[in-house]
Each structure stands twice: as C-alpha cells, then as structure tokens.
C-alpha positions as YAML, in Angstrom:
chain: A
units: angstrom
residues:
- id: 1
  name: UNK
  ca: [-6.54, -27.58, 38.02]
- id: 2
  name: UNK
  ca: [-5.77, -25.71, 34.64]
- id: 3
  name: UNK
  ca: [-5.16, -21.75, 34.88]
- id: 4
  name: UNK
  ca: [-7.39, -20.01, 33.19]
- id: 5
  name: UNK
  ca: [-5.73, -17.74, 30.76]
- id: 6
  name: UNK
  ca: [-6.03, -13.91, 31.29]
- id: 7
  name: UNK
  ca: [-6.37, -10.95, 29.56]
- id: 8
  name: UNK
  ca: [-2.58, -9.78, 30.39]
- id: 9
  name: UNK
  ca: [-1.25, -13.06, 29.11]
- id: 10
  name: UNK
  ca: [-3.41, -11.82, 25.85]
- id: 11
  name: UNK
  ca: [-1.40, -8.57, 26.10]
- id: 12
  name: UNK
  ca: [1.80, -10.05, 25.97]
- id: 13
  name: UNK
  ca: [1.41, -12.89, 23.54]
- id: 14
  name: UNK
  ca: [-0.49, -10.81, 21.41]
- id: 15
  name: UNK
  ca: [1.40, -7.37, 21.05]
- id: 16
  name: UNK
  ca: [3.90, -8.79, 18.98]
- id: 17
  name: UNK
  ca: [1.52, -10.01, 15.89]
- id: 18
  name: UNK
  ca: [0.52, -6.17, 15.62]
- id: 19
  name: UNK
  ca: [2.66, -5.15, 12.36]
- id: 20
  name: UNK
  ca: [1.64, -8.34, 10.77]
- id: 21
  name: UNK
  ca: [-2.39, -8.27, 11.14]
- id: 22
  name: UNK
  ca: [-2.29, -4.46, 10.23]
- id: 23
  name: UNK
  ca: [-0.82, -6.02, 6.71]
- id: 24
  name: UNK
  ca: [-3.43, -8.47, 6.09]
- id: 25
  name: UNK
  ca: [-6.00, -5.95, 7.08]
- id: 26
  name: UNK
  ca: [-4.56, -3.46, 4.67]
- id: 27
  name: UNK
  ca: [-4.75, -6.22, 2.17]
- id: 28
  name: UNK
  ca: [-8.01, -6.50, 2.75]
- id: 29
  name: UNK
  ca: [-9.16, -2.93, 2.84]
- id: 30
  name: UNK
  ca: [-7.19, -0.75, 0.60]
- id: 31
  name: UNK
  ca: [-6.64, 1.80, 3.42]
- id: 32
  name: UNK
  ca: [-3.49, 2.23, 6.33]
- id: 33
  name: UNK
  ca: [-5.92, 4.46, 8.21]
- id: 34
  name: UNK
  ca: [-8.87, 1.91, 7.97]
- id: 35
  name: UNK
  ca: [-6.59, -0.87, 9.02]
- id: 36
  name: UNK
  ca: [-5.27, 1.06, 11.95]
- id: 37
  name: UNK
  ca: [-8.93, 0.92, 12.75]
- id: 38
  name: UNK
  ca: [-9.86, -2.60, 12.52]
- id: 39
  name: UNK
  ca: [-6.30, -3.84, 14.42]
- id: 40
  name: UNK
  ca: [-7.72, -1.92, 17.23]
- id: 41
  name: UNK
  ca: [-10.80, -3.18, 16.56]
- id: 42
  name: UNK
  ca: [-9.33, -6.46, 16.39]
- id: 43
  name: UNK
  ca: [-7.29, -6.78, 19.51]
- id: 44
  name: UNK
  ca: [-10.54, -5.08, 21.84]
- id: 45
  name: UNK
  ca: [-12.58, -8.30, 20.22]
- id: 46
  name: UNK
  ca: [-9.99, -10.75, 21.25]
- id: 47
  name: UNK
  ca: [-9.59, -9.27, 24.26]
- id: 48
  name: UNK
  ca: [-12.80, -9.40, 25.58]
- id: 49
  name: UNK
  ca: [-13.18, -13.00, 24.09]
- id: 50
  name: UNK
  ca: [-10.00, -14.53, 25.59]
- id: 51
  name: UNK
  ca: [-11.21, -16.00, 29.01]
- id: 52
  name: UNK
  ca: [-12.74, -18.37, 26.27]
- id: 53
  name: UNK
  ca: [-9.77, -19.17, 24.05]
- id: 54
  name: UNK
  ca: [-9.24, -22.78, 24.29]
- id: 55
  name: UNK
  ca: [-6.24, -23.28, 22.47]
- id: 56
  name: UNK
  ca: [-8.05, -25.50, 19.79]
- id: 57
  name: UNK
  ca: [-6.13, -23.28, 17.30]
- id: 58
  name: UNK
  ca: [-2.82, -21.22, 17.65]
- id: 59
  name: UNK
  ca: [-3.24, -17.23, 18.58]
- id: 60
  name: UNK
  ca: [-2.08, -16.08, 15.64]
- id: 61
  name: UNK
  ca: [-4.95, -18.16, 13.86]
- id: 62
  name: UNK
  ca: [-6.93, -17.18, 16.31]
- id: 63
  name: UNK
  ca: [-6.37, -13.57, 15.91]
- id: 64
  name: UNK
  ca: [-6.17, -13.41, 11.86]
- id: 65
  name: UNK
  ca: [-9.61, -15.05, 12.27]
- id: 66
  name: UNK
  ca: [-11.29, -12.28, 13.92]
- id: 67
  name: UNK
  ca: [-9.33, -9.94, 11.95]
- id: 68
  name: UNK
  ca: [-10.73, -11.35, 8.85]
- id: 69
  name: UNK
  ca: [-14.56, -11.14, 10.58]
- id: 70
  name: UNK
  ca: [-13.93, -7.74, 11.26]
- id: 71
  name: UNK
  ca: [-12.78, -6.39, 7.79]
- id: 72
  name: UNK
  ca: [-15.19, -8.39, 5.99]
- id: 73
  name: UNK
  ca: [-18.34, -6.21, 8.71]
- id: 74
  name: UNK
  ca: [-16.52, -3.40, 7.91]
- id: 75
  name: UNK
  ca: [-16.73, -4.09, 4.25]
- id: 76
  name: UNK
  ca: [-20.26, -4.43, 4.28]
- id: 77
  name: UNK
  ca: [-20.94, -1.05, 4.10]
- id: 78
  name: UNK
  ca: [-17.81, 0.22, 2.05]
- id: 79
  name: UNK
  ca: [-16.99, 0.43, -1.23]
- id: 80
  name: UNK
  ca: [-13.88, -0.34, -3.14]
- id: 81
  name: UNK
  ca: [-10.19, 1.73, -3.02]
- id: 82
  name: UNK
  ca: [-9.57, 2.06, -6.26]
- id: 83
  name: UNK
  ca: [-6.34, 4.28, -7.97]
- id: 84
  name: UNK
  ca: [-7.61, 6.04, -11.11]
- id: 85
  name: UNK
  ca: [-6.92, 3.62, -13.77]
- id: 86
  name: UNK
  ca: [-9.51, 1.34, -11.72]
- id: 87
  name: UNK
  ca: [-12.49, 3.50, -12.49]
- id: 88
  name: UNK
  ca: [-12.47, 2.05, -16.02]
- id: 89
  name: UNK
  ca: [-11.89, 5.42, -17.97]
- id: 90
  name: UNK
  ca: [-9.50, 5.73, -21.34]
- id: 91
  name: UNK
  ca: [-5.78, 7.92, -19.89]
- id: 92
  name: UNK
  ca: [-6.07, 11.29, -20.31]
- id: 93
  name: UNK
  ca: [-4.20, 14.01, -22.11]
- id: 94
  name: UNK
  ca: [-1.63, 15.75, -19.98]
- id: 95
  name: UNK
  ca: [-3.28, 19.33, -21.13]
- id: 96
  name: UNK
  ca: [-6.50, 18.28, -20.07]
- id: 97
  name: UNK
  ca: [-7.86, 19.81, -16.85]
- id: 98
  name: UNK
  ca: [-7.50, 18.57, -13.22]
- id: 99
  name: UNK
  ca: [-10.68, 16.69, -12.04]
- id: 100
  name: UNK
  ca: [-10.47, 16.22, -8.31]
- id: 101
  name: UNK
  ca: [-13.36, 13.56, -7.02]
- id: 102
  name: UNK
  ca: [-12.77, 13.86, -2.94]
- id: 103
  name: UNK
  ca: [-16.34, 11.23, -2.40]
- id: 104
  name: UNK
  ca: [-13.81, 8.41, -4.01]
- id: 105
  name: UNK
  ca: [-12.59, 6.04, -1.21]
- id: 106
  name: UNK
  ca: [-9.03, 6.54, -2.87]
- id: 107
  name: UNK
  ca: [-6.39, 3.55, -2.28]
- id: 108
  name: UNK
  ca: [-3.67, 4.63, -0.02]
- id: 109
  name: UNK
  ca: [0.36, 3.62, 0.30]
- id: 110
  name: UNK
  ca: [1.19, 1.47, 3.52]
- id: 111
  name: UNK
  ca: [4.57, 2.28, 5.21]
- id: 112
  name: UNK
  ca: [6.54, -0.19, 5.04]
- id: 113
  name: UNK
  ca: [7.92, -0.22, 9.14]
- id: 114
  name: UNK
  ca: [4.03, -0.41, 10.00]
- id: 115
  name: UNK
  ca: [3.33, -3.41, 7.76]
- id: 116
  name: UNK
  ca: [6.31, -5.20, 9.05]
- id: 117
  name: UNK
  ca: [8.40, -5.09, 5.73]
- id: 118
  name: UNK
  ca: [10.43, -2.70, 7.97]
- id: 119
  name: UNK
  ca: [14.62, -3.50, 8.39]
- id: 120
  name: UNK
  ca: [13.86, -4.47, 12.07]
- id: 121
  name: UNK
  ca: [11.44, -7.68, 10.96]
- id: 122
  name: UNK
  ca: [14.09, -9.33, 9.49]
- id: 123
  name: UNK
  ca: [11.25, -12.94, 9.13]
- id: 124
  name: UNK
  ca: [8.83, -11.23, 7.77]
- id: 125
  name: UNK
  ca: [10.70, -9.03, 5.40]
- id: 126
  name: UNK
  ca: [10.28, -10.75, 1.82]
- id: 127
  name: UNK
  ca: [6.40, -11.83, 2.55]
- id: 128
  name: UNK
  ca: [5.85, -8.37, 3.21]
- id: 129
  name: UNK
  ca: [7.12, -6.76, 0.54]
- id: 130
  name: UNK
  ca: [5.39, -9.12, -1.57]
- id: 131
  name: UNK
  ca: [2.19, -8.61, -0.50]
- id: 132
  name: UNK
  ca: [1.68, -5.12, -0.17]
- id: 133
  name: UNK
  ca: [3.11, -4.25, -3.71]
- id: 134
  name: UNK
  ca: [0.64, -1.18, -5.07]
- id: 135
  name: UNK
  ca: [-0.40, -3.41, -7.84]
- id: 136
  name: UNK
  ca: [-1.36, -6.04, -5.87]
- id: 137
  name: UNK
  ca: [-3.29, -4.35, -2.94]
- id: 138
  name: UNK
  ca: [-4.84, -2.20, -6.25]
- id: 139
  name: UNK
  ca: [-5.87, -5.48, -7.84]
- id: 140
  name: UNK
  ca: [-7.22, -6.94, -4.58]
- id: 141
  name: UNK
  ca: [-9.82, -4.39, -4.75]
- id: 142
  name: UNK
  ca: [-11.66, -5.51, -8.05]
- id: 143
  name: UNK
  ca: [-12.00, -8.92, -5.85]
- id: 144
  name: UNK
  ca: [-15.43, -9.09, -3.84]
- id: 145
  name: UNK
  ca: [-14.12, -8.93, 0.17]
- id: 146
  name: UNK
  ca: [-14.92, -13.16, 0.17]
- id: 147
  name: UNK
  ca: [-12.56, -13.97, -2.86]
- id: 148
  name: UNK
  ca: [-10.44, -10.93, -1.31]
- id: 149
  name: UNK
  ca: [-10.37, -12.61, 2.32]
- id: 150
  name: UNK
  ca: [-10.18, -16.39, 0.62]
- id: 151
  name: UNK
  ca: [-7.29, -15.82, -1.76]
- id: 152
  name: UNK
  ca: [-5.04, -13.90, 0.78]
- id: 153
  name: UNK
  ca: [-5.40, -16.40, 3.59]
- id: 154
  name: UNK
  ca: [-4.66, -19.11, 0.97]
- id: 155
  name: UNK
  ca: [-2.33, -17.52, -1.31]
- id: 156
  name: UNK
  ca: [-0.46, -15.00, 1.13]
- id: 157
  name: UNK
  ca: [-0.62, -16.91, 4.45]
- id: 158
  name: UNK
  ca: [-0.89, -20.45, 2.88]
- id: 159
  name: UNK
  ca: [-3.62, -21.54, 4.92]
- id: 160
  name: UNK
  ca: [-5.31, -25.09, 4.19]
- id: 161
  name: UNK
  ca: [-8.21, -24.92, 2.97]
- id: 162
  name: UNK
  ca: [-9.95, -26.47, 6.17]
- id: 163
  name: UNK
  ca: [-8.62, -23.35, 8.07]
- id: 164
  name: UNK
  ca: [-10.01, -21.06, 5.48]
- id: 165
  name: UNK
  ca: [-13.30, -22.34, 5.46]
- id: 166
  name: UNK
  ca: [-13.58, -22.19, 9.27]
- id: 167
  name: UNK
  ca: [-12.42, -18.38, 9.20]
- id: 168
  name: UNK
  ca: [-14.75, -16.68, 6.10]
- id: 169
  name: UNK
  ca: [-17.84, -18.96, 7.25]
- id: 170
  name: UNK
  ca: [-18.32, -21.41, 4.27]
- id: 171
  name: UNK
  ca: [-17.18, -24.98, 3.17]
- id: 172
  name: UNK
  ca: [-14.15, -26.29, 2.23]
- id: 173
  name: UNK
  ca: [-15.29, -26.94, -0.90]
- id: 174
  name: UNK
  ca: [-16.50, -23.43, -1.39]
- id: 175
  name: UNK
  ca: [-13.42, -22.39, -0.47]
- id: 176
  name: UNK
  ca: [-11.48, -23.83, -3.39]
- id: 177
  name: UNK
  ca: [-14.47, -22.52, -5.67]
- id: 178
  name: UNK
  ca: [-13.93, -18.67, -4.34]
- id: 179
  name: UNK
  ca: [-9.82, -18.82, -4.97]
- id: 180
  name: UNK
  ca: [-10.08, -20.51, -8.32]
- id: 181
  name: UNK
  ca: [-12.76, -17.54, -9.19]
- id: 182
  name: UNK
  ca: [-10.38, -14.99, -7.44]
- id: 183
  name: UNK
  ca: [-7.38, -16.11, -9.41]
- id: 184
  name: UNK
  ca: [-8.52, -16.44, -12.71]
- id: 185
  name: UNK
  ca: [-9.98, -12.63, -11.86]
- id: 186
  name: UNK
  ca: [-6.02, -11.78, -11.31]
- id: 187
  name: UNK
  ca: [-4.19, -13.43, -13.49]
- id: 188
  name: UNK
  ca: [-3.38, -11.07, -15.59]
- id: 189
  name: UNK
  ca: [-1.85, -8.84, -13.00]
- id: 190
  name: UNK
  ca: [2.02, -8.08, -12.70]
- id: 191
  name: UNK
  ca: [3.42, -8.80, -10.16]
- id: 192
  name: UNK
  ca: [1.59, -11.73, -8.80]
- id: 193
  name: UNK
  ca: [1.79, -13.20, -5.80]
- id: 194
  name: UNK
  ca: [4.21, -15.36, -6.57]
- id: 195
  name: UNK
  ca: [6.46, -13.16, -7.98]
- id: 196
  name: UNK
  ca: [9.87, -12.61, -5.50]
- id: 197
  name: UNK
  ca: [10.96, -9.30, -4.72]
- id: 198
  name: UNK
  ca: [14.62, -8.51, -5.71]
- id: 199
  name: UNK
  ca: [16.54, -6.14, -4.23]
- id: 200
  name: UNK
  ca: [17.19, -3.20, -6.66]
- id: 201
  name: UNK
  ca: [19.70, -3.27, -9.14]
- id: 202
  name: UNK
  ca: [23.08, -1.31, -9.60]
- id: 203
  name: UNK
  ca: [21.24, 0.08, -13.16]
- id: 204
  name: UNK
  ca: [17.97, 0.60, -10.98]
- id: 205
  name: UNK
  ca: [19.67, 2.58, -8.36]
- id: 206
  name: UNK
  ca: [21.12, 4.49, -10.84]
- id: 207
  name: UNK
  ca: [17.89, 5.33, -12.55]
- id: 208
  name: UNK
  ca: [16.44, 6.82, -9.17]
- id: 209
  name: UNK
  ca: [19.03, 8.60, -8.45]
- id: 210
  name: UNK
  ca: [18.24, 10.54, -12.49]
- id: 211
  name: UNK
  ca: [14.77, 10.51, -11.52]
- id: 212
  name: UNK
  ca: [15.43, 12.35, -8.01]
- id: 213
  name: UNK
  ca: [17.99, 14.83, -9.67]
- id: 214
  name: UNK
  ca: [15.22, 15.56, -12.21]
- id: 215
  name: UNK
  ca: [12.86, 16.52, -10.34]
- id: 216
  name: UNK
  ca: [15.06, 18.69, -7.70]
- id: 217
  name: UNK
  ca: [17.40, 20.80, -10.80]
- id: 218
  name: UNK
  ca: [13.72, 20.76, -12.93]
- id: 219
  name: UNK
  ca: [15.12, 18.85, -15.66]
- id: 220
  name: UNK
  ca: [11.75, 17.24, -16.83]
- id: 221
  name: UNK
  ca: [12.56, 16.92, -20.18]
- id: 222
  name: UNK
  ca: [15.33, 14.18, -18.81]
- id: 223
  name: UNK
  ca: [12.13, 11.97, -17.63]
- id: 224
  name: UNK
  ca: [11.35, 10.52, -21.02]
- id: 225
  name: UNK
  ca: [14.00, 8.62, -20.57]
- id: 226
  name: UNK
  ca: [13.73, 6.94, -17.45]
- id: 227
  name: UNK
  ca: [9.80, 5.44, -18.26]
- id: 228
  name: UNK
  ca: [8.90, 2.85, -20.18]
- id: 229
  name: UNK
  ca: [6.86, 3.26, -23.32]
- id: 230
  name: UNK
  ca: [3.81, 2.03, -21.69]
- id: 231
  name: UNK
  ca: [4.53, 3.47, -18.76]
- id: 232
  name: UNK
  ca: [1.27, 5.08, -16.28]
- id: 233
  name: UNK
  ca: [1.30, 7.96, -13.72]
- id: 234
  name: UNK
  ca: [-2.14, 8.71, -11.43]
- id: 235
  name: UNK
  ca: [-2.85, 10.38, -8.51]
- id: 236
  name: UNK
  ca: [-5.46, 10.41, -6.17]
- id: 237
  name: UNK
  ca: [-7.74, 11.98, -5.80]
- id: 238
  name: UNK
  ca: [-7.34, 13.12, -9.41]
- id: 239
  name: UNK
  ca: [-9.24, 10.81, -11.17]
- id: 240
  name: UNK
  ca: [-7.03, 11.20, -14.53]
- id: 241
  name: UNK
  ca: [-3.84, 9.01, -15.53]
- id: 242
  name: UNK
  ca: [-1.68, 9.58, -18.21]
- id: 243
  name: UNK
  ca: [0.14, 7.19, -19.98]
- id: 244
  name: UNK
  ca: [4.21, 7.55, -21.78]
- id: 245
  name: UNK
  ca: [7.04, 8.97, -21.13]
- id: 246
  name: UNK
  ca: [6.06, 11.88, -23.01]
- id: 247
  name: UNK
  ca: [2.59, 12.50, -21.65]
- id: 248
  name: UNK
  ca: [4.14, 12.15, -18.15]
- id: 249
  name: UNK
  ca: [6.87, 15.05, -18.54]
- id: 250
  name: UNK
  ca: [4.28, 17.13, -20.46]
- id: 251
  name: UNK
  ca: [2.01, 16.73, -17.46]
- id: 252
  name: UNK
  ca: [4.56, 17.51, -14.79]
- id: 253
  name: UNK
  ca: [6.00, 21.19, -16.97]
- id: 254
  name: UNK
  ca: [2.28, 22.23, -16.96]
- id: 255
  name: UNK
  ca: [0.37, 21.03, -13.91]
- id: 256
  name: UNK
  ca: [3.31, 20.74, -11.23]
- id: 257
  name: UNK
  ca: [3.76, 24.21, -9.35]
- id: 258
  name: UNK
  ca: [7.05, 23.65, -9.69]
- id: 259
  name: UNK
  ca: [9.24, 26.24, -12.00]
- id: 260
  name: UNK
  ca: [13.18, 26.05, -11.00]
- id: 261
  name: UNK
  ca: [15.15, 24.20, -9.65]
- id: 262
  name: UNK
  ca: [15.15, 23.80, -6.04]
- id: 263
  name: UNK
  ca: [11.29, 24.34, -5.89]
- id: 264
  name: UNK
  ca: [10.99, 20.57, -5.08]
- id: 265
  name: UNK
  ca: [12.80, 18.08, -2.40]
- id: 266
  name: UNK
  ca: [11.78, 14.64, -2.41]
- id: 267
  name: UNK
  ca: [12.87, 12.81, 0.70]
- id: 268
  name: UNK
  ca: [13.58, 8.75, 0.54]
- id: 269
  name: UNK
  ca: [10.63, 6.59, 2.79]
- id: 270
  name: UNK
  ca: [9.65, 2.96, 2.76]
- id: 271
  name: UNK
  ca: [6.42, 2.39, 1.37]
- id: 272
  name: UNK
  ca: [4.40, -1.09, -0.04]
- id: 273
  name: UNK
  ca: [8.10, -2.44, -0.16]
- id: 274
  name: UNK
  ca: [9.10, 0.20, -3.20]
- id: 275
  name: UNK
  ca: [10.99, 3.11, -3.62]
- id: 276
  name: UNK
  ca: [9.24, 5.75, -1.98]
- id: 277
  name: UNK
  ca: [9.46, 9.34, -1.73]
- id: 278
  name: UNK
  ca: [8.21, 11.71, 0.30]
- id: 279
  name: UNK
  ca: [7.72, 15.76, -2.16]
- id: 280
  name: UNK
  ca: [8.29, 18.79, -0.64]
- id: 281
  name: UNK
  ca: [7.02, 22.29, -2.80]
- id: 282
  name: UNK
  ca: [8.82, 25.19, -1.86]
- id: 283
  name: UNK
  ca: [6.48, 28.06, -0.68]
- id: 284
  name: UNK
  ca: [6.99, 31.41, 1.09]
- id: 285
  name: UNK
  ca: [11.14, 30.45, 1.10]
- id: 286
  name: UNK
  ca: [10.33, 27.02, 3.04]
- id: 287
  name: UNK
  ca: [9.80, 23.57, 1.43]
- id: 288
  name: UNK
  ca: [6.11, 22.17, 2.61]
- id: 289
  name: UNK
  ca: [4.20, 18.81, 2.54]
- id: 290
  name: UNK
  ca: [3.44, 18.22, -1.51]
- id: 291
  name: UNK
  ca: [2.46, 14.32, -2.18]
- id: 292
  name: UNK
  ca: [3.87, 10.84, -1.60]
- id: 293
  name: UNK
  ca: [5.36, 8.93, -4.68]
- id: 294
  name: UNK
  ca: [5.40, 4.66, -5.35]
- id: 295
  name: UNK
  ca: [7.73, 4.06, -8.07]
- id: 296
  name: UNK
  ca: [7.63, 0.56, -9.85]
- id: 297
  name: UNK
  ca: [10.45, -0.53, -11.81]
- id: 298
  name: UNK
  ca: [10.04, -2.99, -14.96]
- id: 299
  name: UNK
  ca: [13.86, -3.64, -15.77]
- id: 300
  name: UNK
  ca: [15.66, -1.12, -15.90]
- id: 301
  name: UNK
  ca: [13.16, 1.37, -16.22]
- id: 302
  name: UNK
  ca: [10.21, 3.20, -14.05]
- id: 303
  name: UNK
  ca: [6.91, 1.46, -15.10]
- id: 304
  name: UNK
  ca: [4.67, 3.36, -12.48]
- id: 305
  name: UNK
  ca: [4.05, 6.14, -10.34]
- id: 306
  name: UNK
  ca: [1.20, 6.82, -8.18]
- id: 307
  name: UNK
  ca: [1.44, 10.49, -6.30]
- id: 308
  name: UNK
  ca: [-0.85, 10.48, -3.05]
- id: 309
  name: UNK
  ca: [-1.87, 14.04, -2.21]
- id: 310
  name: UNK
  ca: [-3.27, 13.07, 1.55]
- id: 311
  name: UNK
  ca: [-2.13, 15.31, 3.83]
- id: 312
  name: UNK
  ca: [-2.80, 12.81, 6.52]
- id: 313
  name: UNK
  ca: [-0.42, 10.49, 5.20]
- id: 314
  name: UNK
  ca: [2.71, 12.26, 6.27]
- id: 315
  name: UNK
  ca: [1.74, 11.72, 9.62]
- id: 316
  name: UNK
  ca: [1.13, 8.25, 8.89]
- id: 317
  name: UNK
  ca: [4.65, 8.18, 7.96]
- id: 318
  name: UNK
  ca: [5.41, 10.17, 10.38]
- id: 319
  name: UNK
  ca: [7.09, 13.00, 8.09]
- id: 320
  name: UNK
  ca: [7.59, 16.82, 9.25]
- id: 321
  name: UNK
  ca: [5.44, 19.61, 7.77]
- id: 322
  name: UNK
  ca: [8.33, 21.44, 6.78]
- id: 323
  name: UNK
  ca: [11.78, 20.37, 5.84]
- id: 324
  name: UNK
  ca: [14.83, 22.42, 7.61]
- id: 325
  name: UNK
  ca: [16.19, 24.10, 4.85]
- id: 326
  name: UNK
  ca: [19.70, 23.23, 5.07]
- id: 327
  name: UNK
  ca: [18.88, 19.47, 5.35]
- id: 328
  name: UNK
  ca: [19.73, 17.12, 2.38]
- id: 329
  name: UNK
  ca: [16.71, 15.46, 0.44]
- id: 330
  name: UNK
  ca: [19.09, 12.66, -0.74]
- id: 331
  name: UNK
  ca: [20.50, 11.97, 2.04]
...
C-alpha cells in the first residue's frame, strides 16, 4: 500500500521554492506586492489540491504551473505596469510641471533577497539577476500575459515546449507560435534575456560612488558627467521622463526639495539585481523616507534611473522611516 501524500509533506517540500515562484510571478505581473499576493495564492491552491498530486510531474513544475494559472486569472482583470516612457509620450522638459497620475498601475522594483537574487541563494543568483532586470520586467509588460507567461517559461525557465503547452492551456504548436510573436515584440530591448550579468566594474564602482557623493554634498552640476548622452530618468507615478545628462541635473536643481548639502542620504539596497538606493530628505532636522532609485549602467556610465516614490515599498524592503542621524549612508 502507497502513502498517500499529505498536506505537511506539501509544507516542507514546498517552503523552499517560495523566493523563486515570487520571481516568476513578479515577471509576470509587474508588481512585488501583487506577487506577494498570488504566492500566497499559489501555495493555498496547491495545498488544498495535494491529496491529488500524483507525481506525474516534479513539484516545482507542479507548483510554477498553478502559479502561472493564477497570474494569468489575475491578469484578466488588470491592466499593464508600465514606467513612464511606456505610456508612449515624447520626454519632457525638466522645467515643465509635475503631473502625478495615482489611477496608473505603476511598475514597481523587486528586492533582490525576496526574488532569490539575494547573497544567501548562491544557485539561483545569476538567473535571478537576469531576469528581474527593470528593463526586462518593463518590457514584459507590452507582452499580452500568454506571450508574457509563454516566453518566460521557455526563455527564463527553459521549459520544452510540451511542458509549456500543458501549463498556459494550448498546443505545442501554439506554443512555438506565441514565443516567436513574443520575441520578435522584444528584440529590440537591452538587455535581453540572454544577456549575462557582470559583476560591476572597478570604473563602475567608481562612478557610484560620484553619483552618491553628488547627491549627498548637492553637487548636481557634477551629474552631467556620469550619464550617457542618451541617457533617461522617470519616476512613478510622475508620468514625465526626461532624457540627457543635462535635462536630468536641470530637473533634479529645480524639482528635488533638496538645497544643501546634507539634505539627502541615500542608503545602498539590492533591488532587480542593480545598484539600488534607498533616498532619505531631510525634514524638521531628521532624514525621512524620499524614493527608491534603479541605476543601469551602459559601460562606464549610468544609462538609467527610475525613482519609485511608494511609500509602501520601504517596508517591502524592509527600510526604517527615519535614518539615525549619526549613521553613515555609505556605509
């Protein structure tokens, strides 16, 4: 006679795939907060379902399946996450005025730890970073949630085709129809998914570390130097983004409350496998919760920077309100 399997032997074997099906379900929806969601969703699903698991597949398979089912429901009834240069407008002029849009479902960072690109998840590390880059989760979202759901299980988790078919609900042959659609649709995106992740460079370190000291002694004028001509700055839920070097500093003199020096602290995090910072804006003598920053490198050189303004997203990475005001930010 065969033990049945039960729902702590779920628990156990189960727990461990957490990080990574909170990645592909970020992947799929744009959103840490929304993939917190459907994980949990996830795991009740399987839970309730596992007295009739019979092992025809692996867990994890078994698991990513549902997961997939579940974001694809759940994007039924919700739009895109785009970041501002996805709503198909020109850049903007740095002296042009603020235009907050709140009703945009507004693409969020990931932290790193929680998507298992973390230190800790030493296996997982490089697939991680790959594919949770800001461009890339940004890109996913022009995809409709099949092609979304088709090329990350092929391209991302290297699936066969078979496998894929079984898990979105169509044929094998329609499978290899929806990924060649949902590459073409992405091919001119950089990075791709193909493209490795290096660590930074000496030269890139180095850059940071001007870009950091910029912003904290309120030497903005110094930031023309660190972009990239073509370089692009948005952030949500502004629906602007400005684009040089020039525009950039111009828009950080006259719509960051900063003034002096000291007025901001930005505080290293891990986020979508980037350099990350956490801003702090000095008010009433103590330095408060400001924005989130993804930088992305091209050479040498900062090539991108999106500034989240959700407040909810220091608790996400689990960030103080307030920083103690003899603490280092660089440290």
């Amino acid at each position: 006679m065969t033990d049945k399997p039960t729902n702590e032997d779920f628990l156990r074997q189960a727990d461990p795939m957490r990080r990574e099906l909170l990645a592909h379900c970020y992947r799929m929806m744009g959103s840490v907060h929304d993939a917190e969601d459907l994980v949990q969703e996830t795991y009740f699903r399987a839970w309730r379902a596992y007295d009739g698991f019979e092992g025809r597949s692996s867990l994890r398979t078994w698991l990513y399946r549902i997961a997939t089912t579940t974001c694809l429901t759940a994007l039924e009834s919700r739009g895109r996450r785009p970041l501002p240069t996805g709503l198909g407008a020109p850049s903007t002029e740095a002296t042009a005025p603020l235009v907050q849009d709140t009703e945009v479902p507004w693409l969020e960072p990931v932290p790193d730890a929680l998507a298992g690109a973390g230190a800790d998840d030493p296996a997982a590390i490089v697939t991680s970073r790959e594919s949770i880059r800001l461009a890339l989760i940004a890109a996913l979202q022009h995809l409709p949630p099949r092609q979304r759901a088709v090329l990350i299980l092929r391209d991302v988790l290297r699936w066969k085709a078979a496998e894929v078919a079984e898990a979105v609900g169509v044929s094998t042959a329609a499978v290899n129809s929806i990924l060649q659609r949902a590459r073409a649709q992405l091919k001119d995106v950089s990075p791709t998914m193909d493209d490795p992740v290096e660590p930074l460079t000496r030269e890139q370190r180095e850059q940071l570390d001007r870009y950091v000291a910029a912003f904290e002694s309120y030497d903005i004028d110094s930031l023309v130097h660190l972009f990239t001509e073509d370089a692009v700055w948005e952030m949500p839920p502004y629906v602007g983004w400005y684009q040089g070097p020039r525009t950039i500093a111009e828009l950080v003199k006259v719509r960051c409350p900063a003034e002096k020096a000291g007025d901001l602290r930005l505080v290293p995090i891990a986020a979508n496998g980037q350099p990350s910072f956490a801003l702090y804006h000095l008010e009433g003598g103590v330095h408060r919760q400001f924005a989130l920053m993804v930088v992305t490198f091209s050479g040498e050189r900062i090539s991108h920077v999106g500034m989240f303004f959700e407040k909810r997203l220091f608790d996400t990475f689990g960030l103080p309100e307030t920083l103690p005001a003899k603490a280092s930010a660089t440290k």
